[in-house]
Short mmCIF file of C-alpha atoms in Angstrom, two decimals:
data_model
loop_
_atom_site.label_atom_id
_atom_site.label_comp_id
_atom_site.label_asym_id
_atom_site.label_seq_id
_atom_site.Cartn_x
_atom_site.Cartn_y
_atom_site.Cartn_z
CA THR A 1 25.29 -49.09 -29.89
CA ASP A 2 27.45 -45.85 -32.08
CA SER A 3 29.38 -49.27 -33.46
CA HIS A 4 26.37 -51.64 -34.77
CA LYS A 5 24.93 -48.73 -36.72
CA ARG A 6 28.55 -47.81 -38.34
CA THR A 7 28.55 -51.46 -39.31
CA LEU A 8 24.95 -51.51 -40.17
CA ILE A 9 25.37 -48.36 -42.48
CA ASN A 10 28.81 -49.95 -43.83
CA GLU A 11 26.46 -53.10 -44.92
CA CYS A 12 24.04 -50.77 -46.35
CA ILE A 13 26.91 -49.08 -48.32
CA ASP A 14 27.78 -52.26 -49.73
CA ILE A 15 24.32 -53.18 -51.25
CA ILE A 16 23.35 -49.90 -52.31
CA HIS A 17 26.78 -48.42 -54.15
CA PRO A 18 26.05 -45.24 -53.50
CA LYS A 19 26.26 -42.18 -55.96
CA ALA A 20 25.71 -38.90 -54.24
CA TYR A 21 26.93 -40.29 -50.67
CA ASN A 22 30.43 -40.65 -52.49
CA ASN A 23 33.88 -38.77 -53.66
CA GLU A 24 35.83 -38.72 -56.23
CA LYS A 25 38.40 -41.54 -54.61
CA ASN A 26 35.13 -44.00 -54.83
CA ASN A 27 35.11 -44.16 -51.06
CA PRO A 28 31.16 -43.26 -49.58
CA TYR A 29 32.49 -45.28 -46.18
CA GLN A 30 33.77 -42.13 -45.24
CA TYR A 31 30.07 -40.28 -45.43
CA VAL A 32 28.64 -42.93 -42.75
CA ASP A 33 27.70 -40.20 -40.01
CA SER A 34 26.33 -38.30 -42.57
CA ILE A 35 23.76 -40.45 -43.83
CA LEU A 36 23.43 -41.74 -39.55
CA ASN A 37 22.84 -38.70 -38.95
CA GLY A 38 19.96 -38.40 -42.00
CA ILE A 39 18.40 -41.25 -40.76
CA ASP A 40 18.83 -39.52 -36.75
CA GLU A 41 16.51 -36.68 -38.70
CA ILE A 42 14.35 -38.32 -40.36
CA LYS A 43 13.50 -40.51 -36.78
CA LYS A 44 13.56 -37.61 -34.54
CA ASN A 45 11.22 -36.24 -37.33
CA ARG A 46 9.09 -38.74 -37.61
CA ILE A 47 9.14 -37.38 -41.56
CA LYS A 48 7.50 -39.60 -43.61
CA LYS A 49 8.98 -40.63 -47.06
CA GLU A 50 5.87 -39.77 -49.22
CA ALA A 51 5.26 -36.74 -47.54
CA ASP A 52 8.99 -35.85 -47.23
CA PHE A 53 8.91 -36.62 -52.10
CA LYS A 54 5.88 -34.81 -52.43
CA TYR A 55 5.81 -31.79 -50.03
CA ASN A 56 10.01 -31.28 -50.50
CA LEU A 57 11.49 -32.85 -53.35
CA TYR A 58 8.30 -31.92 -55.85
CA ASN A 59 6.67 -28.79 -54.12
CA ASN A 60 8.97 -26.91 -52.48
CA VAL A 61 10.15 -23.72 -54.85
CA SER A 62 13.89 -24.65 -53.58
CA TRP A 63 13.99 -28.03 -54.79
CA LYS A 64 13.04 -29.54 -57.56
CA PRO A 65 10.87 -26.69 -58.81
CA ARG A 66 13.97 -24.74 -58.36
CA LEU A 67 15.89 -27.10 -60.28
CA ASP A 68 13.93 -27.26 -63.16
CA GLU A 69 13.99 -23.64 -63.62
CA LEU A 70 17.75 -23.05 -63.38
CA ILE A 71 18.71 -26.61 -66.15
CA ALA A 72 15.71 -24.75 -68.06
CA PHE A 73 17.95 -21.07 -68.21
CA LYS A 74 21.07 -22.67 -68.72
CA ASN A 75 19.61 -24.74 -72.22
CA GLU A 76 18.20 -20.75 -73.42
CA LYS A 77 21.25 -19.86 -72.84
CA GLU A 78 23.31 -22.26 -74.34
CA ALA A 79 20.55 -22.83 -77.72
CA LYS A 80 21.18 -18.78 -78.05
CA ASN A 81 25.43 -20.11 -77.57
CA ALA A 82 25.71 -17.52 -74.67
CA ASP A 83 28.11 -18.25 -72.42
CA VAL A 84 26.52 -20.07 -69.29
CA PRO A 85 27.69 -18.46 -65.71
CA ALA A 86 29.93 -20.23 -63.46
CA THR A 87 27.62 -19.50 -60.83
CA LEU A 88 24.65 -20.85 -62.22
CA LYS A 89 26.55 -24.50 -63.19
CA ASN A 90 27.19 -24.43 -59.48
CA GLU A 91 24.01 -23.58 -58.44
CA ILE A 92 22.65 -26.20 -60.40
CA ASN A 93 25.34 -29.06 -59.48
CA ALA A 94 24.92 -27.88 -55.64
CA LEU A 95 21.04 -28.66 -56.35
CA SER A 96 21.54 -31.66 -58.42
CA ASP A 97 23.72 -33.05 -55.13
CA LYS A 98 21.75 -31.94 -52.79
CA ILE A 99 18.61 -33.78 -54.50
CA ALA A 100 20.85 -36.73 -54.60
CA LYS A 101 21.89 -37.27 -51.50
CA MET A 102 17.79 -36.36 -50.28
CA GLU A 103 16.87 -39.48 -52.58
CA GLU A 104 19.55 -41.65 -51.81
CA LEU A 105 19.44 -41.19 -47.91
CA TRP A 106 15.77 -42.86 -48.36
CA LYS A 107 17.28 -45.82 -49.61
CA PHE A 108 19.49 -46.14 -47.16
CA TYR A 109 16.96 -45.24 -44.22
CA ASP A 110 14.78 -48.38 -45.96
CA GLU A 111 17.76 -51.15 -46.09
CA TYR A 112 18.86 -49.80 -42.66
CA CYS A 113 15.30 -50.44 -40.69
CA VAL A 114 15.13 -53.92 -42.26
CA LYS A 115 18.47 -54.71 -41.53
CA MET A 116 17.92 -53.09 -37.54
CA LYS A 117 14.20 -55.62 -37.95
CA LYS A 118 16.10 -58.16 -39.07
CA LEU A 119 18.67 -58.12 -35.59
CA GLY A 120 15.76 -57.15 -33.44
CA TYR A 121 17.58 -54.04 -32.91
CA ILE A 122 15.71 -50.69 -31.73
CA ASP A 123 17.33 -47.33 -30.44
CA PHE A 124 16.72 -44.87 -28.96
CA ASN A 125 14.34 -42.75 -31.57
CA ASP A 126 12.70 -46.32 -32.73
CA MET A 127 11.39 -45.93 -28.40
CA ILE A 128 10.02 -43.15 -28.56
CA ASN A 129 8.09 -43.76 -32.10
CA MET A 130 7.17 -46.59 -30.56
CA VAL A 131 5.52 -45.52 -27.51
CA LEU A 132 4.19 -42.72 -29.82
CA ASP A 133 2.27 -45.00 -32.64
CA LYS A 134 0.57 -46.91 -29.68
CA LEU A 135 -0.83 -43.63 -27.90
CA GLU A 136 -1.96 -42.46 -31.41
CA ASP A 137 -3.35 -46.23 -32.35
CA GLU A 138 -7.15 -45.72 -31.63
CA SER A 139 -7.21 -49.75 -30.84
CA SER A 140 -4.74 -49.16 -28.32
CA THR A 141 -5.74 -48.43 -24.31
CA LEU A 142 -1.69 -47.49 -23.88
CA LEU A 143 -3.34 -43.77 -23.45
CA GLU A 144 -6.18 -44.53 -20.95
CA THR A 145 -3.90 -46.52 -18.94
CA VAL A 146 -1.11 -43.93 -18.51
CA ALA A 147 -3.85 -41.51 -17.85
CA GLU A 148 -5.12 -43.77 -14.94
CA LYS A 149 -1.81 -44.10 -13.73
CA TYR A 150 -0.59 -40.88 -13.73
CA ASN A 151 -2.45 -37.59 -12.91
CA TYR A 152 0.47 -35.39 -12.87
CA VAL A 153 2.91 -34.99 -15.44
CA ILE A 154 6.27 -32.92 -15.37
CA VAL A 155 8.49 -32.28 -18.15
CA ASP A 156 12.27 -30.75 -17.68
CA GLU A 157 14.30 -28.82 -19.59
CA TYR A 158 11.42 -28.95 -22.07
CA GLN A 159 12.75 -26.24 -24.73
CA ASP A 160 14.92 -29.30 -25.70
CA THR A 161 12.14 -32.03 -27.18
CA ASN A 162 11.99 -32.40 -30.21
CA THR A 163 9.08 -33.10 -32.18
CA ALA A 164 8.80 -36.95 -31.24
CA GLN A 165 9.38 -35.88 -27.36
CA ASN A 166 6.81 -32.92 -27.69
CA ASP A 167 3.99 -35.34 -29.48
CA ILE A 168 4.34 -37.88 -26.83
CA VAL A 169 3.47 -34.78 -24.16
CA PHE A 170 1.06 -33.67 -26.38
CA ASN A 171 -0.85 -37.00 -26.22
CA LEU A 172 -0.89 -37.43 -22.96
CA ALA A 173 -2.54 -33.80 -22.60
CA LYS A 174 -5.24 -35.49 -24.50
CA LYS A 175 -6.13 -37.46 -20.93
CA ILE A 176 -4.15 -36.53 -18.73
CA ASP A 177 -5.11 -32.18 -17.65
CA ASN A 178 -2.12 -31.68 -15.87
CA ILE A 179 0.67 -31.18 -17.65
CA PHE A 180 3.50 -28.97 -15.68
CA VAL A 181 6.50 -27.78 -18.41
CA VAL A 182 9.57 -26.06 -17.23
CA GLY A 183 11.97 -24.77 -20.29
CA ASP A 184 13.32 -21.73 -21.31
CA ASP A 185 13.52 -20.71 -25.23
CA ASP A 186 16.62 -18.63 -24.44
CA GLN A 187 18.59 -21.74 -23.04
CA ILE A 188 17.67 -24.15 -26.20
CA ILE A 189 20.81 -26.65 -26.88
CA TYR A 190 19.74 -29.56 -28.19
CA THR A 191 18.35 -27.82 -31.86
CA PHE A 192 21.49 -30.84 -33.17
CA GLN A 193 19.44 -33.41 -31.89
CA GLY A 194 16.10 -31.98 -32.90
CA ALA A 195 14.83 -29.27 -30.75
CA HIS A 196 12.99 -26.22 -32.43
CA LEU A 197 12.62 -22.93 -31.44
CA ASP A 198 9.16 -22.55 -31.53
CA THR A 199 8.26 -25.23 -28.91
CA ILE A 200 7.37 -23.54 -26.17
CA GLU A 201 4.93 -21.30 -27.96
CA LYS A 202 3.86 -24.44 -29.66
CA PHE A 203 2.89 -25.87 -26.49
CA LEU A 204 0.97 -22.53 -24.85
CA ASN A 205 -1.05 -22.48 -28.11
CA TYR A 206 -1.96 -26.48 -27.77
CA LYS A 207 -5.24 -26.97 -29.17
CA GLU A 208 -6.36 -29.29 -26.36
CA PHE A 209 -5.86 -26.81 -23.80
CA THR A 210 -8.42 -24.43 -25.23
CA GLY A 211 -11.83 -24.87 -23.30
CA ASN A 212 -11.19 -25.65 -19.36
CA LYS A 213 -7.73 -26.62 -19.86
CA LYS A 214 -5.78 -23.33 -19.70
CA VAL A 215 -1.31 -22.65 -19.61
CA ASN A 216 -0.64 -21.06 -16.98
CA VAL A 217 3.07 -19.07 -17.05
CA ILE A 218 4.64 -19.54 -14.01
CA CYS A 219 8.13 -17.19 -13.74
CA PHE A 220 11.05 -17.49 -11.51
CA ASP A 221 12.22 -14.81 -10.51
CA ASN A 222 14.69 -15.47 -7.82
CA ASN A 223 18.18 -17.04 -8.75
CA TYR A 224 20.60 -18.82 -6.85
CA ARG A 225 23.88 -19.20 -8.66
CA SER A 226 24.84 -16.42 -10.50
CA CYS A 227 25.24 -12.58 -9.15
CA GLN A 228 23.34 -10.22 -10.39
CA ASN A 229 25.94 -8.78 -13.16
CA ILE A 230 25.49 -12.04 -14.88
CA LEU A 231 21.85 -12.00 -14.75
CA ASP A 232 21.47 -8.78 -15.93
CA LEU A 233 23.53 -9.42 -19.11
CA SER A 234 22.05 -12.19 -19.71
CA CYS A 235 18.96 -10.59 -20.13
CA SER A 236 20.07 -7.92 -21.96
CA PHE A 237 20.94 -10.40 -24.28
CA ALA A 238 17.37 -12.19 -24.49
CA GLU A 239 15.60 -9.40 -25.51
CA ILE A 240 18.22 -8.97 -28.02
CA GLN A 241 17.33 -12.35 -29.29
CA ASP A 242 13.53 -11.74 -28.81
CA LYS A 243 11.42 -14.84 -30.57
CA GLY A 244 8.00 -13.64 -29.09
CA PHE A 245 7.57 -15.15 -26.12
CA TYR A 246 7.37 -11.91 -23.94
CA PRO A 247 3.31 -11.64 -24.88
CA TYR A 248 2.50 -15.17 -23.17
CA MET A 249 3.59 -12.33 -20.00
CA ALA A 250 7.03 -14.58 -18.71
CA SER A 251 9.14 -11.72 -17.26
CA LYS A 252 12.90 -12.93 -18.12
CA SER A 253 14.42 -10.65 -15.13
CA THR A 254 15.64 -12.38 -12.36
CA ILE A 255 17.32 -11.54 -9.02
CA SER A 256 20.08 -12.61 -7.32
CA LYS A 257 19.74 -14.71 -4.02
#
């Protein structure tokens, strides 16, 4: 439960004594929700610590390389006894804080996972990832077992699946030919839970669907919920926010019934 999660993070704070997740009043406990959200993002997006440090912290030009560049520029100014712009100082402080929080978040993640395992707890994201680990384990027979039992799979509200949930669909597609997803990229509302705007596009371009496997796009033209004025207005907004789905011959125009 959320209560259990918060208790564990409080215990982690007592062990880690965070500096980045802290404030002037020395009250790191106000960051409990922020830390939990960060841990959830790690799990939902299946982020690996080594990859996060390698590709984001050290090699992403907007992270550590950018900080090094700013500090070098500041040192150059100071060496010439020139004034250091306040904007430069602010950017250095903000980026330093961002990096420090990232590094500290992984400390919380590691400690939190140790405590969860010790207590025998798992959360929803853990359940998803445990299934994925089995599906992707070559020594496991789970994928074959599921494929033998189910000939058809349907996924509703597909636009709101996160990375881990979407990976389950793609793994099932390796053995099950009949995958039916229902979704509309203009109705995505769960980005805060890890949903991505390109989820449907990735499904349409998934490599496992080449050859004999073909994606058919079926458009629902009739709408039984709204009057035509509302449908026309919604369609005009969708066209303004076009994200590239139309090349797949998916019309967003609907007729009120």
